Amino acid sequence: MKTSSRERSDTTELRIEGWLPLHWGTLVTLGLLMVVVGSMGLIWTPVYSLGVATAFGAFLFALGMVELVSMVFLGNWRTMGGLPHALVALAYVIGGGYALINPPAAAAGLTFAISVMLLFIGAVRLSLSLALRSAGLSWGWTMAASLVDLLLALLIIVGWPESGVWVPGLLFAVELLMNGWLLLALGWVLRKLAEGIDSTREA
């Protein structure tokens, strides 16, 4: 027996209605929190840079320790490739520990890695834009994006290592702001959808 469009609509509304009231408020709350924290990061960029470097160091240190402990208890260090794996884990522990002890140096290292990444991405996009231009396809936006990447990379490198004071924190703050506004917009859309379902049922 075929399900009528009305029954399918009622089922969809019930599923949506059960989900929206629980989640749209959570999305808005998280979005507001991200926007506030991200806005603070634009003011306290050096503090956020040190925080990012410290968190990165803690992640590396924990990852290396987990790898080393698992290798000792499981005996993986005796297998083929165990020694190189152990050396990599030890490098994580040393690098992460150094970042925890000296966050400014870790922030400078992260900044240099970011500049290299931007240079690579910019070069790839530039070559892609030239290939698109040769093929007679749209290439302007790709070229513009590549120039922005290369310009940012050069600005960071010219100001390095002093740029390590603000680059990680600024990027983290901007990321929080973008995700925060995205969650706010999504929460607003879901709220309107929930209100529309309620008004339809009342009618």
PDB file of C-alpha atoms in Angstrom:
ATOM      1  CA  MET A   1       0.000   0.000   0.000  1.00  0.00           C
ATOM      2  CA  LYS A   2       1.388   3.378  -0.997  1.00  0.00           C
ATOM      3  CA  THR A   3       1.906   6.053   1.612  1.00  0.00           C
ATOM      4  CA  SER A   4       0.088   9.277   0.830  1.00  0.00           C
ATOM      5  CA  SER A   5       2.000  12.534   0.514  1.00  0.00           C
ATOM      6  CA  ARG A   6       0.088  13.881   3.529  1.00  0.00           C
ATOM      7  CA  GLU A   7       1.200  10.940   5.698  1.00  0.00           C
ATOM      8  CA  ARG A   8       4.789  11.364   4.560  1.00  0.00           C
ATOM      9  CA  SER A   9       4.575  15.088   5.349  1.00  0.00           C
ATOM     10  CA  ASP A  10       3.171  14.368   8.832  1.00  0.00           C
ATOM     11  CA  THR A  11       5.956  11.868   9.512  1.00  0.00           C
ATOM     12  CA  THR A  12       8.615  14.334   8.366  1.00  0.00           C
ATOM     13  CA  GLU A  13       7.107  17.101  10.484  1.00  0.00           C
ATOM     14  CA  LEU A  14       7.045  14.852  13.545  1.00  0.00           C
ATOM     15  CA  ARG A  15      10.702  13.967  13.082  1.00  0.00           C
ATOM     16  CA  ILE A  16      11.705  17.582  12.551  1.00  0.00           C
ATOM     17  CA  GLU A  17       9.472  18.803  15.363  1.00  0.00           C
ATOM     18  CA  GLY A  18      11.091  16.386  17.798  1.00  0.00           C
ATOM     19  CA  TRP A  19      14.591  17.492  16.800  1.00  0.00           C
ATOM     20  CA  LEU A  20      14.342  21.263  16.421  1.00  0.00           C
ATOM     21  CA  PRO A  21      13.220  22.402  19.889  1.00  0.00           C
ATOM     22  CA  LEU A  22      16.073  20.417  21.420  1.00  0.00           C
ATOM     23  CA  HIS A  23      18.824  21.605  19.107  1.00  0.00           C
ATOM     24  CA  TRP A  24      18.256  25.071  17.681  1.00  0.00           C
ATOM     25  CA  GLY A  25      18.735  26.697  21.082  1.00  0.00           C
ATOM     26  CA  THR A  26      21.937  24.732  21.603  1.00  0.00           C
ATOM     27  CA  LEU A  27      23.246  25.896  18.230  1.00  0.00           C
ATOM     28  CA  VAL A  28      22.464  29.528  19.033  1.00  0.00           C
ATOM     29  CA  THR A  29      24.113  29.251  22.457  1.00  0.00           C
ATOM     30  CA  LEU A  30      27.255  27.680  21.022  1.00  0.00           C
ATOM     31  CA  GLY A  31      27.298  30.253  18.232  1.00  0.00           C
ATOM     32  CA  LEU A  32      27.059  33.155  20.666  1.00  0.00           C
ATOM     33  CA  LEU A  33      29.810  31.653  22.814  1.00  0.00           C
ATOM     34  CA  MET A  34      32.096  31.240  19.803  1.00  0.00           C
ATOM     35  CA  VAL A  35      31.430  34.791  18.622  1.00  0.00           C
ATOM     36  CA  VAL A  36      32.202  36.206  22.071  1.00  0.00           C
ATOM     37  CA  VAL A  37      35.370  34.149  22.521  1.00  0.00           C
ATOM     38  CA  GLY A  38      36.477  34.895  18.953  1.00  0.00           C
ATOM     39  CA  SER A  39      35.903  38.626  19.413  1.00  0.00           C
ATOM     40  CA  MET A  40      37.984  38.544  22.580  1.00  0.00           C
ATOM     41  CA  GLY A  41      40.704  36.799  20.583  1.00  0.00           C
ATOM     42  CA  LEU A  42      40.913  39.748  18.194  1.00  0.00           C
ATOM     43  CA  ILE A  43      41.825  41.912  21.197  1.00  0.00           C
ATOM     44  CA  TRP A  44      44.011  39.460  23.122  1.00  0.00           C
ATOM     45  CA  THR A  45      45.751  37.914  20.121  1.00  0.00           C
ATOM     46  CA  PRO A  46      49.107  37.267  21.875  1.00  0.00           C
ATOM     47  CA  VAL A  47      47.369  35.416  24.707  1.00  0.00           C
ATOM     48  CA  TYR A  48      45.431  33.286  22.243  1.00  0.00           C
ATOM     49  CA  SER A  49      48.630  32.553  20.295  1.00  0.00           C
ATOM     50  CA  LEU A  50      50.278  31.208  23.437  1.00  0.00           C
ATOM     51  CA  GLY A  51      47.139  29.206  24.200  1.00  0.00           C
ATOM     52  CA  VAL A  52      47.105  27.650  20.732  1.00  0.00           C
ATOM     53  CA  ALA A  53      50.799  26.776  21.004  1.00  0.00           C
ATOM     54  CA  THR A  54      50.302  25.254  24.454  1.00  0.00           C
ATOM     55  CA  ALA A  55      47.300  23.207  23.314  1.00  0.00           C
ATOM     56  CA  PHE A  56      49.247  21.990  20.285  1.00  0.00           C
ATOM     57  CA  GLY A  57      52.167  21.007  22.511  1.00  0.00           C
ATOM     58  CA  ALA A  58      49.885  19.165  24.925  1.00  0.00           C
ATOM     59  CA  PHE A  59      48.310  17.275  22.024  1.00  0.00           C
ATOM     60  CA  LEU A  60      51.697  16.206  20.642  1.00  0.00           C
ATOM     61  CA  PHE A  61      52.977  15.223  24.089  1.00  0.00           C
ATOM     62  CA  ALA A  62      49.877  13.149  24.879  1.00  0.00           C
ATOM     63  CA  LEU A  63      49.930  11.501  21.449  1.00  0.00           C
ATOM     64  CA  GLY A  64      53.591  10.552  21.817  1.00  0.00           C
ATOM     65  CA  MET A  65      53.101   9.196  25.335  1.00  0.00           C
ATOM     66  CA  VAL A  66      50.128   7.075  24.275  1.00  0.00           C
ATOM     67  CA  GLU A  67      52.155   5.663  21.388  1.00  0.00           C
ATOM     68  CA  LEU A  68      55.159   4.857  23.598  1.00  0.00           C
ATOM     69  CA  VAL A  69      53.085   3.282  26.364  1.00  0.00           C
ATOM     70  CA  SER A  70      51.099   1.188  23.896  1.00  0.00           C
ATOM     71  CA  MET A  71      54.297  -0.006  22.240  1.00  0.00           C
ATOM     72  CA  VAL A  72      55.803  -1.029  25.588  1.00  0.00           C
ATOM     73  CA  PHE A  73      52.718  -2.902  26.816  1.00  0.00           C
ATOM     74  CA  LEU A  74      51.867  -4.481  23.465  1.00  0.00           C
ATOM     75  CA  GLY A  75      55.471  -5.184  22.531  1.00  0.00           C
ATOM     76  CA  ASN A  76      55.141  -3.460  19.162  1.00  0.00           C
ATOM     77  CA  TRP A  77      58.645  -2.043  19.425  1.00  0.00           C
ATOM     78  CA  ARG A  78      60.036  -5.538  18.768  1.00  0.00           C
ATOM     79  CA  THR A  79      58.275  -5.867  15.417  1.00  0.00           C
ATOM     80  CA  MET A  80      59.612  -4.710  12.063  1.00  0.00           C
ATOM     81  CA  GLY A  81      59.362  -0.944  11.873  1.00  0.00           C
ATOM     82  CA  GLY A  82      58.923  -0.704  15.621  1.00  0.00           C
ATOM     83  CA  LEU A  83      62.095   1.311  16.190  1.00  0.00           C
ATOM     84  CA  PRO A  84      61.269   4.065  13.649  1.00  0.00           C
ATOM     85  CA  HIS A  85      57.747   4.207  15.068  1.00  0.00           C
ATOM     86  CA  ALA A  86      59.151   4.576  18.571  1.00  0.00           C
ATOM     87  CA  LEU A  87      61.503   7.336  17.417  1.00  0.00           C
ATOM     88  CA  VAL A  88      58.591   9.246  15.891  1.00  0.00           C
ATOM     89  CA  ALA A  89      56.611   8.893  19.122  1.00  0.00           C
ATOM     90  CA  LEU A  90      59.647  10.057  21.098  1.00  0.00           C
ATOM     91  CA  ALA A  91      59.943  13.070  18.792  1.00  0.00           C
ATOM     92  CA  TYR A  92      56.290  13.890  19.534  1.00  0.00           C
ATOM     93  CA  VAL A  93      56.992  13.732  23.261  1.00  0.00           C
ATOM     94  CA  ILE A  94      60.093  15.919  23.008  1.00  0.00           C
ATOM     95  CA  GLY A  95      58.475  18.429  20.654  1.00  0.00           C
ATOM     96  CA  GLY A  96      55.278  18.588  22.674  1.00  0.00           C
ATOM     97  CA  GLY A  97      57.179  18.939  25.929  1.00  0.00           C
ATOM     98  CA  TYR A  98      59.276  21.753  24.489  1.00  0.00           C
ATOM     99  CA  ALA A  99      56.125  23.528  23.312  1.00  0.00           C
ATOM    100  CA  LEU A 100      54.671  23.253  26.811  1.00  0.00           C
ATOM    101  CA  ILE A 101      57.854  24.633  28.364  1.00  0.00           C
ATOM    102  CA  ASN A 102      58.377  27.378  25.778  1.00  0.00           C
ATOM    103  CA  PRO A 103      55.035  28.410  24.191  1.00  0.00           C
ATOM    104  CA  PRO A 104      56.456  31.528  22.441  1.00  0.00           C
ATOM    105  CA  ALA A 105      58.952  29.398  20.516  1.00  0.00           C
ATOM    106  CA  ALA A 106      56.198  26.927  19.673  1.00  0.00           C
ATOM    107  CA  ALA A 107      54.003  29.774  18.415  1.00  0.00           C
ATOM    108  CA  ALA A 108      56.860  30.965  16.202  1.00  0.00           C
ATOM    109  CA  GLY A 109      57.287  27.440  14.841  1.00  0.00           C
ATOM    110  CA  LEU A 110      53.581  27.135  14.117  1.00  0.00           C
ATOM    111  CA  THR A 111      53.641  30.491  12.367  1.00  0.00           C
ATOM    112  CA  PHE A 112      56.516  29.420  10.131  1.00  0.00           C
ATOM    113  CA  ALA A 113      54.685  26.189   9.272  1.00  0.00           C
ATOM    114  CA  ILE A 114      51.560  28.199   8.428  1.00  0.00           C
ATOM    115  CA  SER A 115      53.555  30.489   6.123  1.00  0.00           C
ATOM    116  CA  VAL A 116      55.055  27.488   4.305  1.00  0.00           C
ATOM    117  CA  MET A 117      51.583  25.982   3.933  1.00  0.00           C
ATOM    118  CA  LEU A 118      50.226  29.251   2.515  1.00  0.00           C
ATOM    119  CA  LEU A 119      53.134  29.436   0.070  1.00  0.00           C
ATOM    120  CA  PHE A 120      52.441  25.908  -1.124  1.00  0.00           C
ATOM    121  CA  ILE A 121      48.687  26.471  -1.461  1.00  0.00           C
ATOM    122  CA  GLY A 122      49.269  29.780  -3.243  1.00  0.00           C
ATOM    123  CA  ALA A 123      51.693  28.193  -5.699  1.00  0.00           C
ATOM    124  CA  VAL A 124      49.279  25.341  -6.445  1.00  0.00           C
ATOM    125  CA  ARG A 125      46.378  27.744  -6.982  1.00  0.00           C
ATOM    126  CA  LEU A 126      48.523  29.970  -9.177  1.00  0.00           C
ATOM    127  CA  SER A 127      49.507  27.063 -11.415  1.00  0.00           C
ATOM    128  CA  LEU A 128      45.879  25.955 -11.528  1.00  0.00           C
ATOM    129  CA  SER A 129      44.687  29.429 -12.532  1.00  0.00           C
ATOM    130  CA  LEU A 130      47.256  29.551 -15.346  1.00  0.00           C
ATOM    131  CA  ALA A 131      46.126  26.134 -16.549  1.00  0.00           C
ATOM    132  CA  LEU A 132      42.489  27.258 -16.482  1.00  0.00           C
ATOM    133  CA  ARG A 133      43.388  30.393 -18.402  1.00  0.00           C
ATOM    134  CA  SER A 134      45.199  28.361 -21.061  1.00  0.00           C
ATOM    135  CA  ALA A 135      42.145  26.140 -21.385  1.00  0.00           C
ATOM    136  CA  GLY A 136      39.868  29.159 -21.828  1.00  0.00           C
ATOM    137  CA  LEU A 137      38.034  28.532 -18.555  1.00  0.00           C
ATOM    138  CA  SER A 138      37.194  30.874 -15.681  1.00  0.00           C
ATOM    139  CA  TRP A 139      40.427  31.599 -13.824  1.00  0.00           C
ATOM    140  CA  GLY A 140      40.101  35.036 -12.190  1.00  0.00           C
ATOM    141  CA  TRP A 141      38.914  33.981  -8.731  1.00  0.00           C
ATOM    142  CA  THR A 142      41.497  31.202  -8.526  1.00  0.00           C
ATOM    143  CA  MET A 143      44.232  33.661  -9.458  1.00  0.00           C
ATOM    144  CA  ALA A 144      42.991  36.166  -6.863  1.00  0.00           C
ATOM    145  CA  ALA A 145      42.931  33.485  -4.150  1.00  0.00           C
ATOM    146  CA  SER A 146      46.474  32.429  -5.025  1.00  0.00           C
ATOM    147  CA  LEU A 147      47.745  36.010  -4.820  1.00  0.00           C
ATOM    148  CA  VAL A 148      46.087  36.467  -1.416  1.00  0.00           C
ATOM    149  CA  ASP A 149      47.720  33.269  -0.132  1.00  0.00           C
ATOM    150  CA  LEU A 150      51.139  34.283  -1.428  1.00  0.00           C
ATOM    151  CA  LEU A 151      50.815  37.818  -0.037  1.00  0.00           C
ATOM    152  CA  LEU A 152      49.834  36.540   3.408  1.00  0.00           C
ATOM    153  CA  ALA A 153      52.707  34.068   3.388  1.00  0.00           C
ATOM    154  CA  LEU A 154      55.211  36.786   2.458  1.00  0.00           C
ATOM    155  CA  LEU A 155      53.869  39.146   5.131  1.00  0.00           C
ATOM    156  CA  ILE A 156      54.184  36.437   7.767  1.00  0.00           C
ATOM    157  CA  ILE A 157      57.689  35.439   6.673  1.00  0.00           C
ATOM    158  CA  VAL A 158      58.929  39.041   6.551  1.00  0.00           C
ATOM    159  CA  GLY A 159      57.685  39.624  10.082  1.00  0.00           C
ATOM    160  CA  TRP A 160      58.880  36.280  11.440  1.00  0.00           C
ATOM    161  CA  PRO A 161      59.546  35.373  14.251  1.00  0.00           C
ATOM    162  CA  GLU A 162      57.704  38.406  15.688  1.00  0.00           C
ATOM    163  CA  SER A 163      54.642  37.423  13.647  1.00  0.00           C
ATOM    164  CA  GLY A 164      54.402  34.336  15.831  1.00  0.00           C
ATOM    165  CA  VAL A 165      52.966  36.583  18.534  1.00  0.00           C
ATOM    166  CA  TRP A 166      49.752  37.238  16.606  1.00  0.00           C
ATOM    167  CA  VAL A 167      49.319  34.815  13.678  1.00  0.00           C
ATOM    168  CA  PRO A 168      48.158  31.636  15.522  1.00  0.00           C
ATOM    169  CA  GLY A 169      45.880  33.582  17.848  1.00  0.00           C
ATOM    170  CA  LEU A 170      44.402  35.658  15.029  1.00  0.00           C
ATOM    171  CA  LEU A 171      43.673  32.622  12.871  1.00  0.00           C
ATOM    172  CA  PHE A 172      42.088  30.834  15.831  1.00  0.00           C
ATOM    173  CA  ALA A 173      39.938  33.862  16.666  1.00  0.00           C
ATOM    174  CA  VAL A 174      38.793  34.263  13.049  1.00  0.00           C
ATOM    175  CA  GLU A 175      37.951  30.552  12.886  1.00  0.00           C
ATOM    176  CA  LEU A 176      35.847  30.859  16.044  1.00  0.00           C
ATOM    177  CA  LEU A 177      34.041  33.903  14.655  1.00  0.00           C
ATOM    178  CA  MET A 178      33.250  32.244  11.334  1.00  0.00           C
ATOM    179  CA  ASN A 179      31.966  29.062  12.962  1.00  0.00           C
ATOM    180  CA  GLY A 180      30.035  31.079  15.545  1.00  0.00           C
ATOM    181  CA  TRP A 181      28.179  33.132  12.945  1.00  0.00           C
ATOM    182  CA  LEU A 182      27.509  29.957  10.946  1.00  0.00           C
ATOM    183  CA  LEU A 183      25.936  28.273  13.981  1.00  0.00           C
ATOM    184  CA  LEU A 184      23.874  31.388  14.723  1.00  0.00           C
ATOM    185  CA  ALA A 185      22.550  31.468  11.162  1.00  0.00           C
ATOM    186  CA  LEU A 186      21.764  27.753  11.229  1.00  0.00           C
ATOM    187  CA  GLY A 187      20.017  28.060  14.590  1.00  0.00           C
ATOM    188  CA  TRP A 188      17.926  30.972  13.301  1.00  0.00           C
ATOM    189  CA  VAL A 189      16.862  28.976  10.231  1.00  0.00           C
ATOM    190  CA  LEU A 190      15.934  25.967  12.355  1.00  0.00           C
ATOM    191  CA  ARG A 191      13.948  28.156  14.726  1.00  0.00           C
ATOM    192  CA  LYS A 192      11.972  29.654  11.828  1.00  0.00           C
ATOM    193  CA  LEU A 193      11.335  26.154  10.519  1.00  0.00           C
ATOM    194  CA  ALA A 194      10.063  25.036  13.924  1.00  0.00           C
ATOM    195  CA  GLU A 195       7.786  28.087  14.168  1.00  0.00           C
ATOM    196  CA  GLY A 196       6.436  27.341  10.698  1.00  0.00           C
ATOM    197  CA  ILE A 197       5.599  23.772  11.697  1.00  0.00           C
ATOM    198  CA  ASP A 198       3.852  24.992  14.865  1.00  0.00           C
ATOM    199  CA  SER A 199       1.774  27.551  12.968  1.00  0.00           C
ATOM    200  CA  THR A 200       0.792  24.925  10.385  1.00  0.00           C
ATOM    201  CA  ARG A 201      -0.404  22.534  13.073  1.00  0.00           C
ATOM    202  CA  GLU A 202      -2.387  25.266  14.851  1.00  0.00           C
ATOM    203  CA  ALA A 203      -4.107  26.130  11.579  1.00  0.00           C
TER     204      ALA A 203
END
